[in-house]
Structures are given as C-alpha cells and as structure tokens.
Amino acid sequence: VPQLGPQLPPRLTQQPWHLLYSTGRDGFSLRTLYRTEARPDSPALLLIRDTETQAFGAFSPSPIRSSSGFYGTGETFLFSFCPELKVFRWTGRNDFFVNGDVNLLMVGGGSGRFGLWLDGDLHHGGSQPCETFDNETLSHREEFCIQDLELWGLP
C-alpha cells in the first residue's frame, strides 16, 4: 500500500487506509468481499498475490460492489509489481472500469478481454491486455490461482 500512495489521486494520499477484507481472515468469497464495511464514498484498493507470488491489483475511486453494469471513473487503474511497480491508467478508449456480480468481478475490458477478472469463489482469475488500460498481463500467466487477496478502503 505505501508504494502505491504516490499513484493515488492527491486527495487520497494522506488518508488512513484500512484493511476491509482479507482472504486469510474472511475466507474466499466474492459475496463476502462485497459486504465489507466501507464508507459509501470510499475508494478501493484491491491487492492480489497469485500462487506464483506475483503481486498486482486495481484501484477504484468508488467501492467494489455488485452491479448490473460498469461503474467507476478515469481515476481507476491497474497495477503490477513485476518486479517493480507498473501502473496502467485509463486510455480514454472506453469506460469499462469495474463490473461485478456474485460470480465474477471485472476491471477493464474491451473486445472480449478483461484487464483483470476474479471468479466468485476468489480462487481463480485472469488478466489480459485490454482497451481500457492498455495494460500488460498483470500475472505471469493469463489465468492464475489466487493465494491471497486484500481489499483496502477508508473506514
């Protein structure tokens, strides 16, 4: 989280981020992640480590929630630590920022590809280059198994 501080919108750099959800503490469930207690206007920082110990994730200026369509703003971004921090910001080509239901969470998209997706049991996910962020694949493989996942926000 400290390494990502300079990449966040200026209004958030001095805010007290808190761990809202952790697979180690709360189990592996997208439903449970959606039920976290964050302020309604809280941004979200999603941190993932896969079973190959690659770390990556996404920032959303609004809470991660179940939705019927894409939501978010151009402040949304993807990132990877491979081996140092790389940030993939909005290209302006589409507004496929964040979308999720109980079976799937997606960040970024276009042409049938998602910058980051996670399944409902938070065991599997994937990453592909997408139009929203013009990102590289965040993990070493396009599909990965999740070892740890954390959601940080403002209380």
mmCIF file of C-alpha atoms in Angstrom:
data_model
loop_
_atom_site.group_PDB
_atom_site.id
_atom_site.type_symbol
_atom_site.label_atom_id
_atom_site.label_comp_id
_atom_site.label_asym_id
_atom_site.label_seq_id
_atom_site.Cartn_x
_atom_site.Cartn_y
_atom_site.Cartn_z
ATOM 1 C CA VAL A 1 0.000 0.000 0.000
ATOM 2 C CA PRO A 2 2.746 2.568 0.766
ATOM 3 C CA GLN A 3 4.345 2.068 -2.676
ATOM 4 C CA LEU A 4 1.009 2.865 -4.332
ATOM 5 C CA GLY A 5 0.492 6.102 -2.361
ATOM 6 C CA PRO A 6 2.138 8.404 -4.947
ATOM 7 C CA GLN A 7 -0.021 6.850 -7.698
ATOM 8 C CA LEU A 8 -3.320 7.668 -5.968
ATOM 9 C CA PRO A 9 -5.343 10.826 -6.591
ATOM 10 C CA PRO A 10 -3.888 13.666 -4.451
ATOM 11 C CA ARG A 11 -6.982 13.882 -2.224
ATOM 12 C CA LEU A 12 -6.286 10.299 -1.035
ATOM 13 C CA THR A 13 -2.549 10.288 -0.411
ATOM 14 C CA GLN A 14 -2.802 11.289 3.277
ATOM 15 C CA GLN A 15 -5.905 9.223 4.099
ATOM 16 C CA PRO A 16 -5.794 6.391 6.670
ATOM 17 C CA TRP A 17 -6.285 3.227 4.592
ATOM 18 C CA HIS A 18 -7.700 0.216 6.453
ATOM 19 C CA LEU A 19 -7.854 -3.472 5.608
ATOM 20 C CA LEU A 20 -11.544 -4.160 4.896
ATOM 21 C CA TYR A 21 -11.305 -7.714 3.574
ATOM 22 C CA SER A 22 -8.655 -10.410 3.516
ATOM 23 C CA THR A 23 -8.950 -13.980 2.249
ATOM 24 C CA GLY A 24 -6.727 -15.055 5.157
ATOM 25 C CA ARG A 25 -9.151 -13.566 7.692
ATOM 26 C CA ASP A 26 -12.524 -13.597 5.913
ATOM 27 C CA GLY A 27 -12.338 -16.618 3.589
ATOM 28 C CA PHE A 28 -12.521 -16.871 -0.191
ATOM 29 C CA SER A 29 -15.845 -15.369 -1.292
ATOM 30 C CA LEU A 30 -16.739 -12.523 -3.615
ATOM 31 C CA ARG A 31 -20.092 -12.191 -1.797
ATOM 32 C CA THR A 32 -18.247 -11.561 1.474
ATOM 33 C CA LEU A 33 -15.944 -9.046 -0.206
ATOM 34 C CA TYR A 34 -18.989 -7.087 -1.427
ATOM 35 C CA ARG A 35 -20.337 -6.925 2.158
ATOM 36 C CA THR A 36 -17.297 -5.102 3.585
ATOM 37 C CA GLU A 37 -17.979 -2.113 5.785
ATOM 38 C CA ALA A 38 -16.586 0.897 3.954
ATOM 39 C CA ARG A 39 -17.896 4.416 3.644
ATOM 40 C CA PRO A 40 -20.304 4.705 0.694
ATOM 41 C CA ASP A 41 -17.835 7.070 -0.994
ATOM 42 C CA SER A 42 -14.731 5.049 -0.082
ATOM 43 C CA PRO A 43 -12.227 4.296 -2.813
ATOM 44 C CA ALA A 44 -10.977 0.716 -3.046
ATOM 45 C CA LEU A 45 -7.545 -0.777 -3.410
ATOM 46 C CA LEU A 46 -7.583 -4.439 -4.439
ATOM 47 C CA LEU A 47 -4.293 -6.299 -3.824
ATOM 48 C CA ILE A 48 -3.757 -9.822 -5.142
ATOM 49 C CA ARG A 49 -0.911 -12.307 -4.835
ATOM 50 C CA ASP A 50 -1.127 -15.388 -7.015
ATOM 51 C CA THR A 51 0.313 -18.826 -6.306
ATOM 52 C CA GLU A 52 3.454 -17.864 -8.263
ATOM 53 C CA THR A 53 3.921 -14.980 -5.749
ATOM 54 C CA GLN A 54 3.248 -12.297 -8.362
ATOM 55 C CA ALA A 55 1.577 -9.202 -6.803
ATOM 56 C CA PHE A 56 -0.860 -6.979 -8.712
ATOM 57 C CA GLY A 57 -4.271 -5.382 -8.422
ATOM 58 C CA ALA A 58 -6.563 -2.464 -9.104
ATOM 59 C CA PHE A 59 -7.553 0.918 -7.707
ATOM 60 C CA SER A 60 -11.156 2.109 -7.934
ATOM 61 C CA PRO A 61 -12.240 5.592 -6.801
ATOM 62 C CA SER A 62 -15.531 4.039 -5.640
ATOM 63 C CA PRO A 63 -16.298 0.957 -3.513
ATOM 64 C CA ILE A 64 -16.124 -2.505 -5.095
ATOM 65 C CA ARG A 65 -19.743 -3.637 -5.298
ATOM 66 C CA SER A 66 -22.108 -5.888 -7.169
ATOM 67 C CA SER A 67 -23.580 -4.054 -10.136
ATOM 68 C CA SER A 68 -25.676 -4.518 -13.264
ATOM 69 C CA GLY A 69 -23.200 -2.612 -15.426
ATOM 70 C CA PHE A 70 -19.797 -0.988 -15.443
ATOM 71 C CA TYR A 71 -19.114 1.841 -12.991
ATOM 72 C CA GLY A 72 -16.156 3.996 -11.987
ATOM 73 C CA THR A 73 -14.173 6.888 -13.414
ATOM 74 C CA GLY A 74 -10.968 7.588 -15.294
ATOM 75 C CA GLU A 75 -9.120 7.553 -11.961
ATOM 76 C CA THR A 76 -9.411 3.755 -11.972
ATOM 77 C CA PHE A 77 -6.149 1.959 -12.740
ATOM 78 C CA LEU A 78 -4.481 -1.451 -12.768
ATOM 79 C CA PHE A 79 -1.014 -2.157 -11.404
ATOM 80 C CA SER A 80 1.583 -4.888 -11.170
ATOM 81 C CA PHE A 81 4.797 -5.408 -9.212
ATOM 82 C CA CYS A 82 6.839 -7.225 -11.865
ATOM 83 C CA PRO A 83 9.428 -6.817 -10.362
ATOM 84 C CA GLU A 84 8.888 -3.111 -9.658
ATOM 85 C CA LEU A 85 5.639 -1.149 -9.703
ATOM 86 C CA LYS A 86 3.992 -0.615 -13.105
ATOM 87 C CA VAL A 87 0.759 1.392 -13.291
ATOM 88 C CA PHE A 88 -1.722 1.173 -16.181
ATOM 89 C CA ARG A 89 -4.017 4.200 -16.384
ATOM 90 C CA TRP A 90 -7.188 4.862 -18.337
ATOM 91 C CA THR A 91 -6.651 5.251 -22.087
ATOM 92 C CA GLY A 92 -9.952 7.058 -22.728
ATOM 93 C CA ARG A 93 -10.965 4.426 -25.330
ATOM 94 C CA ASN A 94 -13.919 3.118 -23.298
ATOM 95 C CA ASP A 95 -15.398 3.350 -19.811
ATOM 96 C CA PHE A 96 -15.334 -0.345 -18.846
ATOM 97 C CA PHE A 97 -13.890 0.373 -15.401
ATOM 98 C CA VAL A 98 -15.423 -2.052 -12.869
ATOM 99 C CA ASN A 99 -18.315 -4.517 -13.099
ATOM 100 C CA GLY A 100 -19.226 -7.403 -10.865
ATOM 101 C CA ASP A 101 -21.864 -9.821 -9.687
ATOM 102 C CA VAL A 102 -21.689 -12.795 -7.314
ATOM 103 C CA ASN A 103 -19.939 -14.943 -9.944
ATOM 104 C CA LEU A 104 -17.407 -12.555 -11.471
ATOM 105 C CA LEU A 105 -15.590 -9.285 -10.816
ATOM 106 C CA MET A 106 -14.061 -7.494 -13.829
ATOM 107 C CA VAL A 107 -11.805 -4.445 -14.074
ATOM 108 C CA GLY A 108 -11.155 -3.039 -17.532
ATOM 109 C CA GLY A 109 -12.326 -4.535 -20.784
ATOM 110 C CA GLY A 110 -12.913 -4.344 -24.481
ATOM 111 C CA SER A 111 -13.091 -6.813 -27.380
ATOM 112 C CA GLY A 112 -13.965 -9.681 -25.032
ATOM 113 C CA ARG A 113 -10.824 -9.252 -22.929
ATOM 114 C CA PHE A 114 -10.581 -8.104 -19.316
ATOM 115 C CA GLY A 115 -7.654 -6.327 -17.690
ATOM 116 C CA LEU A 116 -8.421 -8.248 -14.502
ATOM 117 C CA TRP A 117 -11.149 -10.720 -13.622
ATOM 118 C CA LEU A 118 -11.818 -12.797 -10.497
ATOM 119 C CA ASP A 119 -14.275 -15.664 -10.100
ATOM 120 C CA GLY A 120 -16.947 -15.822 -7.396
ATOM 121 C CA ASP A 121 -15.015 -18.087 -5.045
ATOM 122 C CA LEU A 122 -11.874 -15.914 -5.406
ATOM 123 C CA HIS A 123 -9.741 -18.943 -6.264
ATOM 124 C CA HIS A 124 -9.149 -18.191 -9.943
ATOM 125 C CA GLY A 125 -8.671 -15.098 -12.017
ATOM 126 C CA GLY A 126 -7.175 -13.798 -15.193
ATOM 127 C CA SER A 127 -5.576 -10.813 -16.833
ATOM 128 C CA GLN A 128 -5.263 -9.823 -20.464
ATOM 129 C CA PRO A 129 -4.280 -6.636 -22.240
ATOM 130 C CA CYS A 130 -7.453 -4.540 -22.559
ATOM 131 C CA GLU A 131 -8.538 -1.329 -24.279
ATOM 132 C CA THR A 132 -9.496 0.437 -21.042
ATOM 133 C CA PHE A 133 -5.945 0.492 -19.647
ATOM 134 C CA ASP A 134 -3.676 -0.762 -22.468
ATOM 135 C CA ASN A 135 -2.136 -2.945 -19.753
ATOM 136 C CA GLU A 136 0.262 -5.830 -19.871
ATOM 137 C CA THR A 137 -0.884 -9.165 -18.449
ATOM 138 C CA LEU A 138 -0.652 -8.496 -14.697
ATOM 139 C CA SER A 139 0.353 -12.031 -13.706
ATOM 140 C CA HIS A 140 2.959 -14.267 -15.335
ATOM 141 C CA ARG A 141 0.075 -16.183 -16.949
ATOM 142 C CA GLU A 142 -3.245 -15.009 -18.420
ATOM 143 C CA GLU A 143 -5.062 -17.252 -15.912
ATOM 144 C CA PHE A 144 -3.877 -17.614 -12.342
ATOM 145 C CA CYS A 145 -4.783 -19.074 -8.949
ATOM 146 C CA ILE A 146 -5.192 -16.621 -6.072
ATOM 147 C CA GLN A 147 -3.086 -17.185 -2.965
ATOM 148 C CA ASP A 148 -4.045 -14.015 -1.061
ATOM 149 C CA LEU A 149 -6.397 -11.133 -1.765
ATOM 150 C CA GLU A 150 -6.910 -7.967 0.244
ATOM 151 C CA LEU A 151 -9.325 -5.071 -0.136
ATOM 152 C CA TRP A 152 -8.273 -1.759 1.421
ATOM 153 C CA GLY A 153 -10.502 1.280 1.829
ATOM 154 C CA LEU A 154 -11.399 4.199 4.036
ATOM 155 C CA PRO A 155 -13.387 3.391 7.205
#
